[in-house]
């Protein structure tokens, strides 16, 4: 085996990433965005009769969350859409009895601030450039997003997802503001709990659907923790996912006689759906988040997760105080959707497309409908596809929604310009 052959090794891949981060992932202070006004539209989620879950939530629960039960899941009450400060459309969720839309909107601005800080860190870029074929092969064989910058960007976004998703449970906590909630979640160790107890696809997919299979219990010291039932259920779901992944691999390698590489190529969609990384996990091995693994570096113990979370929470508390929110009528979005449904425009956005797994999933949905994908960009969330007709486009949107994503038409330029030009008020929400 040559040194540039992809090799699955989670600890070694984690050490490569820790070596990149340890000298100073956020060496310079992160620039906090100025006070800004964000207009958003809010839509009530429609649950099924005699249920607190939507159709999409129930289907995902039944298909991919065994043995979790419906009563263990909390659902959002509203879905919001807005355009962030980089001009990219976004979707998020909140509960009417919680902290409102401030958490998902401020979370996204925090993600952008940290992304911009990473991009400006020239020393970090130089360390990435210095990686050799062996290190790249380790990342290629172990991670979904092979490029180091992409891996860190996705990790930062995952921290934001965890914060916004747990905010659906704010009423179960003593925290009464977005900043207080973020600090309380950090002090309670919930970010680490997500990294170690959840499996990756569960966190991403339930976030996109506005649901969370968790119950929080307030403690006398002001922190919160997962209930014993939550801990047991999360472990059972993770074990079931690993078992499913191993079953696919055994079928491919033993019954069909495929090599591991051939099995991954043939069952690409199946393995991604149930976590490709777990399909390659040695039997009897408990998976560990790459960011949470400790390493001995620079004369001491080091792991990436605490560094990222410390910075994320610090920036979020500042950003949340500088966001002014204004709800606007959903009539504009509906008109936009109608225009898109009858236009020949080939461009749309998928705001909750967050990693290369999402890119492959959305591409697969479109190609299964004989729709050619011309371009799909993870950073801008922009997709260009060859729709045959407005009806074909509408059906494709429905298929993408069935997969747990929320495609939106391109926002009219005048709306985006008005949102940027609007002067912020003196008070932030």
Short mmCIF file of N, CA and C in Angstrom, two decimals, residues 244-304:
data_model
loop_
_atom_site.label_atom_id
_atom_site.label_comp_id
_atom_site.label_asym_id
_atom_site.label_seq_id
_atom_site.Cartn_x
_atom_site.Cartn_y
_atom_site.Cartn_z
N UNK A 244 -26.74 -1.39 11.29
CA UNK A 244 -27.23 -1.30 9.92
C UNK A 244 -26.08 -1.12 8.93
N UNK A 245 -25.13 -0.26 9.29
CA UNK A 245 -23.99 -0.02 8.41
C UNK A 245 -23.16 -1.28 8.22
N UNK A 246 -22.93 -2.01 9.30
CA UNK A 246 -22.15 -3.25 9.22
C UNK A 246 -22.89 -4.31 8.40
N UNK A 247 -24.21 -4.33 8.50
CA UNK A 247 -24.99 -5.30 7.72
C UNK A 247 -24.81 -5.06 6.22
N UNK A 248 -24.85 -3.79 5.81
CA UNK A 248 -24.66 -3.47 4.40
C UNK A 248 -23.27 -3.90 3.94
N UNK A 249 -22.26 -3.62 4.75
CA UNK A 249 -20.90 -3.97 4.36
C UNK A 249 -20.70 -5.48 4.32
N UNK A 250 -21.27 -6.21 5.27
CA UNK A 250 -21.11 -7.67 5.26
C UNK A 250 -21.78 -8.27 4.03
N UNK A 251 -22.95 -7.77 3.69
CA UNK A 251 -23.65 -8.27 2.52
C UNK A 251 -22.81 -8.05 1.26
N UNK A 252 -22.19 -6.88 1.18
CA UNK A 252 -21.42 -6.55 -0.01
C UNK A 252 -20.11 -7.32 -0.10
N UNK A 253 -19.41 -7.42 1.03
CA UNK A 253 -18.08 -8.04 1.00
C UNK A 253 -18.12 -9.56 1.12
N UNK A 254 -19.10 -10.11 1.86
CA UNK A 254 -19.16 -11.56 2.05
C UNK A 254 -20.06 -12.23 1.01
N UNK A 255 -21.29 -11.76 0.89
CA UNK A 255 -22.23 -12.41 -0.03
C UNK A 255 -21.92 -12.09 -1.49
N UNK A 256 -21.49 -10.86 -1.76
CA UNK A 256 -21.24 -10.47 -3.14
C UNK A 256 -19.78 -10.50 -3.53
N UNK A 257 -18.90 -10.69 -2.54
CA UNK A 257 -17.48 -10.80 -2.83
C UNK A 257 -16.80 -9.52 -3.27
N UNK A 258 -17.36 -8.38 -2.88
CA UNK A 258 -16.77 -7.10 -3.25
C UNK A 258 -15.66 -6.71 -2.29
N UNK A 259 -14.71 -5.93 -2.79
CA UNK A 259 -13.74 -5.31 -1.89
C UNK A 259 -14.42 -4.17 -1.16
N UNK A 260 -13.77 -3.65 -0.13
CA UNK A 260 -14.36 -2.53 0.61
C UNK A 260 -14.58 -1.34 -0.32
N UNK A 261 -13.57 -1.05 -1.17
CA UNK A 261 -13.71 0.08 -2.10
C UNK A 261 -14.87 -0.14 -3.06
N UNK A 262 -15.00 -1.38 -3.56
CA UNK A 262 -16.09 -1.69 -4.48
C UNK A 262 -17.44 -1.60 -3.77
N UNK A 263 -17.48 -2.07 -2.52
CA UNK A 263 -18.73 -2.01 -1.76
C UNK A 263 -19.17 -0.57 -1.52
N UNK A 264 -18.22 0.29 -1.19
CA UNK A 264 -18.55 1.70 -0.97
C UNK A 264 -19.06 2.33 -2.25
N UNK A 265 -18.42 1.97 -3.38
CA UNK A 265 -18.85 2.53 -4.67
C UNK A 265 -20.25 2.05 -5.04
N UNK A 266 -20.53 0.76 -4.80
CA UNK A 266 -21.82 0.20 -5.20
C UNK A 266 -22.95 0.67 -4.30
N UNK A 267 -22.68 0.70 -2.98
CA UNK A 267 -23.74 1.05 -2.02
C UNK A 267 -23.54 2.45 -1.46
N UNK A 268 -23.11 3.34 -2.33
CA UNK A 268 -22.81 4.71 -1.95
C UNK A 268 -23.97 5.36 -1.20
N UNK A 269 -25.16 5.28 -1.79
CA UNK A 269 -26.31 5.94 -1.17
C UNK A 269 -26.68 5.28 0.15
N UNK A 270 -26.70 3.94 0.18
CA UNK A 270 -27.07 3.24 1.42
C UNK A 270 -26.10 3.57 2.54
N UNK A 271 -24.82 3.55 2.24
CA UNK A 271 -23.83 3.78 3.29
C UNK A 271 -23.85 5.22 3.77
N UNK A 272 -24.07 6.17 2.87
CA UNK A 272 -24.18 7.56 3.31
C UNK A 272 -25.41 7.76 4.18
N UNK A 273 -26.50 7.10 3.80
CA UNK A 273 -27.74 7.28 4.53
C UNK A 273 -27.61 6.83 5.98
N UNK A 274 -26.86 5.76 6.21
CA UNK A 274 -26.74 5.23 7.56
C UNK A 274 -25.33 5.40 8.12
N UNK A 275 -24.60 6.37 7.62
CA UNK A 275 -23.28 6.72 8.09
C UNK A 275 -22.20 5.81 7.53
N UNK A 276 -21.61 6.27 6.46
CA UNK A 276 -20.53 5.51 5.82
C UNK A 276 -19.38 5.25 6.79
N UNK A 277 -19.06 6.24 7.64
CA UNK A 277 -17.96 6.04 8.57
C UNK A 277 -18.20 4.86 9.50
N UNK A 278 -19.45 4.67 9.92
CA UNK A 278 -19.73 3.56 10.82
C UNK A 278 -19.65 2.22 10.10
N UNK A 279 -19.88 2.22 8.78
CA UNK A 279 -19.77 0.98 8.02
C UNK A 279 -18.35 0.44 8.05
N UNK A 280 -17.37 1.31 8.20
CA UNK A 280 -15.97 0.91 8.22
C UNK A 280 -15.41 0.78 9.64
N UNK A 281 -16.23 1.06 10.63
CA UNK A 281 -15.78 0.98 12.02
C UNK A 281 -15.55 -0.47 12.41
N UNK A 282 -14.39 -0.82 12.96
CA UNK A 282 -14.15 -2.22 13.35
C UNK A 282 -15.19 -2.71 14.35
N UNK A 283 -15.57 -3.96 14.23
CA UNK A 283 -16.57 -4.54 15.12
C UNK A 283 -16.14 -4.40 16.57
N UNK A 284 -17.09 -4.04 17.43
CA UNK A 284 -16.80 -3.90 18.85
C UNK A 284 -16.16 -2.59 19.24
N UNK A 285 -15.93 -1.70 18.27
CA UNK A 285 -15.30 -0.41 18.54
C UNK A 285 -16.36 0.67 18.70
N UNK A 286 -16.26 1.44 19.77
CA UNK A 286 -17.19 2.55 19.96
C UNK A 286 -16.70 3.76 19.18
N UNK A 287 -17.56 4.38 18.37
CA UNK A 287 -17.13 5.53 17.59
C UNK A 287 -16.88 6.75 18.47
N UNK A 288 -15.95 7.57 18.04
CA UNK A 288 -15.64 8.79 18.77
C UNK A 288 -15.57 9.95 17.79
N UNK A 289 -16.09 11.09 18.18
CA UNK A 289 -16.04 12.29 17.36
C UNK A 289 -14.59 12.71 17.17
N UNK A 290 -14.20 13.01 15.93
CA UNK A 290 -12.81 13.38 15.66
C UNK A 290 -12.40 14.62 16.44
N UNK A 291 -13.32 15.58 16.59
CA UNK A 291 -12.99 16.82 17.29
C UNK A 291 -12.86 16.63 18.79
N UNK A 292 -13.52 15.59 19.33
CA UNK A 292 -13.52 15.38 20.78
C UNK A 292 -12.36 14.51 21.26
N UNK A 293 -11.65 13.86 20.35
CA UNK A 293 -10.56 12.98 20.77
C UNK A 293 -9.40 13.79 21.35
N UNK A 294 -8.85 13.39 22.51
CA UNK A 294 -7.71 14.11 23.09
C UNK A 294 -6.39 13.59 22.49
N UNK A 295 -5.44 14.50 22.36
CA UNK A 295 -4.12 14.14 21.85
C UNK A 295 -3.05 14.83 22.69
N UNK A 296 -1.86 14.25 22.72
CA UNK A 296 -0.74 14.88 23.43
C UNK A 296 0.04 15.69 22.41
N UNK A 297 -0.15 16.99 22.44
CA UNK A 297 0.49 17.88 21.48
C UNK A 297 1.06 19.10 22.22
N UNK A 298 2.22 19.54 21.78
CA UNK A 298 2.79 20.74 22.36
C UNK A 298 3.05 20.64 23.85
N UNK A 299 3.34 19.46 24.33
CA UNK A 299 3.65 19.27 25.74
C UNK A 299 2.44 19.15 26.64
N UNK A 300 1.26 19.00 26.07
CA UNK A 300 0.06 18.87 26.90
C UNK A 300 -1.06 18.19 26.14
N UNK A 301 -2.17 17.98 26.82
CA UNK A 301 -3.33 17.35 26.19
C UNK A 301 -4.13 18.40 25.42
N UNK A 302 -4.61 17.99 24.25
CA UNK A 302 -5.31 18.94 23.38
C UNK A 302 -6.40 18.22 22.61
N UNK A 303 -7.56 18.86 22.50
CA UNK A 303 -8.61 18.40 21.59
C UNK A 303 -9.26 19.63 20.98
N UNK A 304 -9.83 19.45 19.80
CA UNK A 304 -10.35 20.58 19.03
C UNK A 304 -11.66 21.13 19.59
#
